[in-house]
Short mmCIF file of the C-alpha atoms (twelve columns), coordinates in Angstrom:
data_MODEL
# 
_entry.id   MODEL 
# 
loop_
_atom_site.group_PDB 
_atom_site.id 
_atom_site.type_symbol 
_atom_site.label_atom_id 
_atom_site.label_alt_id 
_atom_site.label_comp_id 
_atom_site.label_asym_id 
_atom_site.label_seq_id 
_atom_site.Cartn_x 
_atom_site.Cartn_y 
_atom_site.Cartn_z 
_atom_site.pdbx_PDB_model_num 
ATOM 1   C CA . UNK A 1   102.637 113.046 102.385 1 
ATOM 2   C CA . UNK A 2   103.152 110.123 104.754 1 
ATOM 3   C CA . UNK A 3   106.773 109.552 105.595 1 
ATOM 4   C CA . UNK A 4   106.780 105.827 104.757 1 
ATOM 5   C CA . UNK A 5   105.173 106.564 101.383 1 
ATOM 6   C CA . UNK A 6   107.900 109.086 100.603 1 
ATOM 7   C CA . UNK A 7   110.548 106.754 101.573 1 
ATOM 8   C CA . UNK A 8   109.140 103.930 99.386  1 
ATOM 9   C CA . UNK A 9   108.991 106.523 96.337  1 
ATOM 10  C CA . UNK A 10  112.446 107.458 97.003  1 
ATOM 11  C CA . UNK A 11  113.829 103.867 97.046  1 
ATOM 12  C CA . UNK A 12  111.627 102.854 93.811  1 
ATOM 13  C CA . UNK A 13  113.016 105.844 92.142  1 
ATOM 14  C CA . UNK A 14  116.634 104.798 93.182  1 
ATOM 15  C CA . UNK A 15  115.779 101.286 91.497  1 
ATOM 16  C CA . UNK A 16  114.344 102.920 88.428  1 
ATOM 17  C CA . UNK A 17  117.628 105.127 88.218  1 
ATOM 18  C CA . UNK A 18  119.841 102.044 88.638  1 
ATOM 19  C CA . UNK A 19  118.037 100.539 85.699  1 
ATOM 20  C CA . UNK A 20  118.707 103.507 83.594  1 
ATOM 21  C CA . UNK A 21  122.339 103.265 84.475  1 
ATOM 22  C CA . UNK A 22  122.211 99.479  83.725  1 
ATOM 23  C CA . UNK A 23  120.777 100.372 80.192  1 
ATOM 24  C CA . UNK A 24  123.505 102.811 79.428  1 
ATOM 25  C CA . UNK A 25  126.220 100.491 80.957  1 
ATOM 26  C CA . UNK A 26  125.205 97.518  78.839  1 
ATOM 27  C CA . UNK A 27  125.081 99.771  75.723  1 
ATOM 28  C CA . UNK A 28  128.471 100.964 76.621  1 
ATOM 29  C CA . UNK A 29  129.616 97.452  77.090  1 
ATOM 30  C CA . UNK A 30  128.369 96.510  73.626  1 
ATOM 31  C CA . UNK A 31  130.124 99.343  72.141  1 
ATOM 32  C CA . UNK A 32  133.352 98.559  73.733  1 
ATOM 33  C CA . UNK A 33  133.544 94.959  72.710  1 
ATOM 34  C CA . UNK A 34  134.560 93.590  69.175  1 
ATOM 35  C CA . UNK A 35  132.936 90.200  69.531  1 
ATOM 36  C CA . UNK A 36  129.669 90.212  67.751  1 
ATOM 37  C CA . UNK A 37  128.110 87.472  70.065  1 
ATOM 38  C CA . UNK A 38  128.955 89.504  73.104  1 
ATOM 39  C CA . UNK A 39  127.790 92.690  71.553  1 
ATOM 40  C CA . UNK A 40  124.511 91.082  70.959  1 
ATOM 41  C CA . UNK A 41  124.394 89.731  74.529  1 
ATOM 42  C CA . UNK A 42  124.970 93.194  75.905  1 
ATOM 43  C CA . UNK A 43  122.573 94.711  73.578  1 
ATOM 44  C CA . UNK A 44  119.859 92.196  74.730  1 
ATOM 45  C CA . UNK A 45  120.608 93.001  78.397  1 
ATOM 46  C CA . UNK A 46  119.950 96.708  77.653  1 
ATOM 47  C CA . UNK A 47  116.688 95.714  76.219  1 
ATOM 48  C CA . UNK A 48  115.808 93.560  79.213  1 
ATOM 49  C CA . UNK A 49  116.555 96.571  81.496  1 
ATOM 50  C CA . UNK A 50  114.480 98.764  79.430  1 
ATOM 51  C CA . UNK A 51  111.540 96.095  79.973  1 
ATOM 52  C CA . UNK A 52  112.325 96.447  83.690  1 
ATOM 53  C CA . UNK A 53  111.899 100.207 83.584  1 
ATOM 54  C CA . UNK A 54  108.507 99.951  81.820  1 
ATOM 55  C CA . UNK A 55  107.188 97.506  84.327  1 
ATOM 56  C CA . UNK A 56  108.283 99.670  87.376  1 
ATOM 57  C CA . UNK A 57  106.918 102.734 85.867  1 
ATOM 58  C CA . UNK A 58  103.603 100.768 85.034  1 
ATOM 59  C CA . UNK A 59  103.247 99.562  88.512  1 
ATOM 60  C CA . UNK A 60  103.838 102.815 90.217  1 
ATOM 61  C CA . UNK A 61  102.038 105.419 88.000  1 
ATOM 62  C CA . UNK A 62  101.843 107.856 90.987  1 
ATOM 63  C CA . UNK A 63  105.436 108.134 91.070  1 
ATOM 64  C CA . UNK A 64  106.912 111.183 89.379  1 
ATOM 65  C CA . UNK A 65  109.307 109.636 86.766  1 
ATOM 66  C CA . UNK A 66  111.148 110.692 83.729  1 
ATOM 67  C CA . UNK A 67  110.697 109.471 80.230  1 
ATOM 68  C CA . UNK A 68  114.274 110.307 79.214  1 
ATOM 69  C CA . UNK A 69  116.773 107.794 80.297  1 
ATOM 70  C CA . UNK A 70  119.492 109.824 82.223  1 
ATOM 71  C CA . UNK A 71  120.915 107.589 84.773  1 
ATOM 72  C CA . UNK A 72  122.908 108.884 87.800  1 
ATOM 73  C CA . UNK A 73  126.116 110.790 88.086  1 
ATOM 74  C CA . UNK A 74  127.760 107.681 89.630  1 
ATOM 75  C CA . UNK A 75  126.515 105.668 86.676  1 
ATOM 76  C CA . UNK A 76  127.947 108.056 84.219  1 
ATOM 77  C CA . UNK A 77  131.427 107.896 86.121  1 
ATOM 78  C CA . UNK A 78  131.179 103.966 86.000  1 
ATOM 79  C CA . UNK A 79  130.551 104.103 82.188  1 
ATOM 80  C CA . UNK A 80  133.602 106.471 81.899  1 
ATOM 81  C CA . UNK A 81  135.604 103.829 83.919  1 
ATOM 82  C CA . UNK A 82  134.368 101.138 81.524  1 
ATOM 83  C CA . UNK A 83  135.762 103.142 78.451  1 
ATOM 84  C CA . UNK A 84  139.152 103.532 80.190  1 
ATOM 85  C CA . UNK A 85  139.312 99.922  81.180  1 
ATOM 86  C CA . UNK A 86  138.460 98.863  77.782  1 
ATOM 87  C CA . UNK A 87  141.070 101.268 76.434  1 
ATOM 88  C CA . UNK A 88  143.902 99.840  78.495  1 
ATOM 89  C CA . UNK A 89  142.668 96.128  78.779  1 
ATOM 90  C CA . UNK A 90  144.035 93.605  76.425  1 
ATOM 91  C CA . UNK A 91  140.810 91.778  76.484  1 
ATOM 92  C CA . UNK A 92  137.712 94.104  76.181  1 
ATOM 93  C CA . UNK A 93  135.254 91.590  76.378  1 
ATOM 94  C CA . UNK A 94  136.584 90.172  79.765  1 
ATOM 95  C CA . UNK A 95  136.675 93.704  81.082  1 
ATOM 96  C CA . UNK A 96  133.058 94.410  80.013  1 
ATOM 97  C CA . UNK A 97  131.990 91.059  81.595  1 
ATOM 98  C CA . UNK A 98  133.725 91.978  84.822  1 
ATOM 99  C CA . UNK A 99  131.856 95.270  84.898  1 
ATOM 100 C CA . UNK A 100 128.634 93.679  84.055  1 
ATOM 101 C CA . UNK A 101 129.016 91.268  86.913  1 
ATOM 102 C CA . UNK A 102 129.762 94.096  89.278  1 
ATOM 103 C CA . UNK A 103 126.790 96.019  88.247  1 
ATOM 104 C CA . UNK A 104 124.569 93.132  88.737  1 
ATOM 105 C CA . UNK A 105 125.697 92.426  92.138  1 
ATOM 106 C CA . UNK A 106 125.088 96.000  93.005  1 
ATOM 107 C CA . UNK A 107 121.621 95.850  91.633  1 
ATOM 108 C CA . UNK A 108 120.766 92.659  93.404  1 
ATOM 109 C CA . UNK A 109 121.739 94.216  96.697  1 
ATOM 110 C CA . UNK A 110 119.642 97.289  95.943  1 
ATOM 111 C CA . UNK A 111 116.645 95.076  95.101  1 
ATOM 112 C CA . UNK A 112 117.143 92.991  98.330  1 
ATOM 113 C CA . UNK A 113 117.219 96.262  100.375 1 
ATOM 114 C CA . UNK A 114 113.694 97.513  98.978  1 
ATOM 115 C CA . UNK A 115 112.377 93.946  99.241  1 
ATOM 116 C CA . UNK A 116 113.116 94.060  102.895 1 
ATOM 117 C CA . UNK A 117 110.756 96.837  103.334 1 
ATOM 118 C CA . UNK A 118 107.559 95.601  104.744 1 
ATOM 119 C CA . UNK A 119 105.493 98.754  103.753 1 
ATOM 120 C CA . UNK A 120 106.051 97.847  99.919  1 
ATOM 121 C CA . UNK A 121 102.689 97.142  98.245  1 
ATOM 122 C CA . UNK A 122 102.283 93.444  97.364  1 
ATOM 123 C CA . UNK A 123 101.942 94.097  93.541  1 
ATOM 124 C CA . UNK A 124 105.242 96.110  93.525  1 
ATOM 125 C CA . UNK A 125 106.904 93.594  95.469  1 
ATOM 126 C CA . UNK A 126 106.027 90.912  93.207  1 
ATOM 127 C CA . UNK A 127 107.515 92.723  90.308  1 
ATOM 128 C CA . UNK A 128 110.671 93.819  92.200  1 
ATOM 129 C CA . UNK A 129 111.203 90.150  93.388  1 
ATOM 130 C CA . UNK A 130 110.796 88.928  89.714  1 
ATOM 131 C CA . UNK A 131 113.356 91.437  88.432  1 
ATOM 132 C CA . UNK A 132 115.749 90.577  91.339  1 
ATOM 133 C CA . UNK A 133 115.358 86.819  90.301  1 
ATOM 134 C CA . UNK A 134 116.042 87.530  86.869  1 
ATOM 135 C CA . UNK A 135 119.302 89.707  87.728  1 
ATOM 136 C CA . UNK A 136 120.430 86.636  89.741  1 
ATOM 137 C CA . UNK A 137 120.041 84.509  86.670  1 
ATOM 138 C CA . UNK A 138 121.992 87.289  84.688  1 
ATOM 139 C CA . UNK A 139 124.765 87.243  87.258  1 
ATOM 140 C CA . UNK A 140 125.121 83.449  86.946  1 
ATOM 141 C CA . UNK A 141 125.351 83.746  83.161  1 
ATOM 142 C CA . UNK A 142 127.800 86.633  83.210  1 
ATOM 143 C CA . UNK A 143 130.019 84.574  85.354  1 
ATOM 144 C CA . UNK A 144 129.711 81.455  83.159  1 
ATOM 145 C CA . UNK A 145 130.616 83.626  80.228  1 
ATOM 146 C CA . UNK A 146 133.657 85.032  82.034  1 
ATOM 147 C CA . UNK A 147 134.778 81.593  82.919  1 
ATOM 148 C CA . UNK A 148 134.542 80.525  79.321  1 
ATOM 149 C CA . UNK A 149 136.837 83.295  78.217  1 
# 
């Protein structure tokens, strides 16, 4: 297999795994907040990331991807941190919004890195660019919600 193709596959699989982590993270955030509106907000974010997963897997059918959403070890550790933070925080909603902001920032960086790769097929680059832009909007929305708290 061509070295460039393997690198692109690895990076796409990394983004797929980050979206798996985001799904689980937003589900955890919804679980850790008592506010009904915020609970729904986080649940909708998880659904959006599921859509991202489907788009990525559909655009890259040759990749070996999993149907089960496992996420990474780092993502599991982050979700455990979310539980700890929620337990000790006086404001679960604020703590969960902070973690959502941190996660979205990391995802945007990852998307930017793969978009910098000139070997990316244009159709895949278009999907990744659209998802990155949606993440930027989410980040702005998360920050606005945090400011309102």
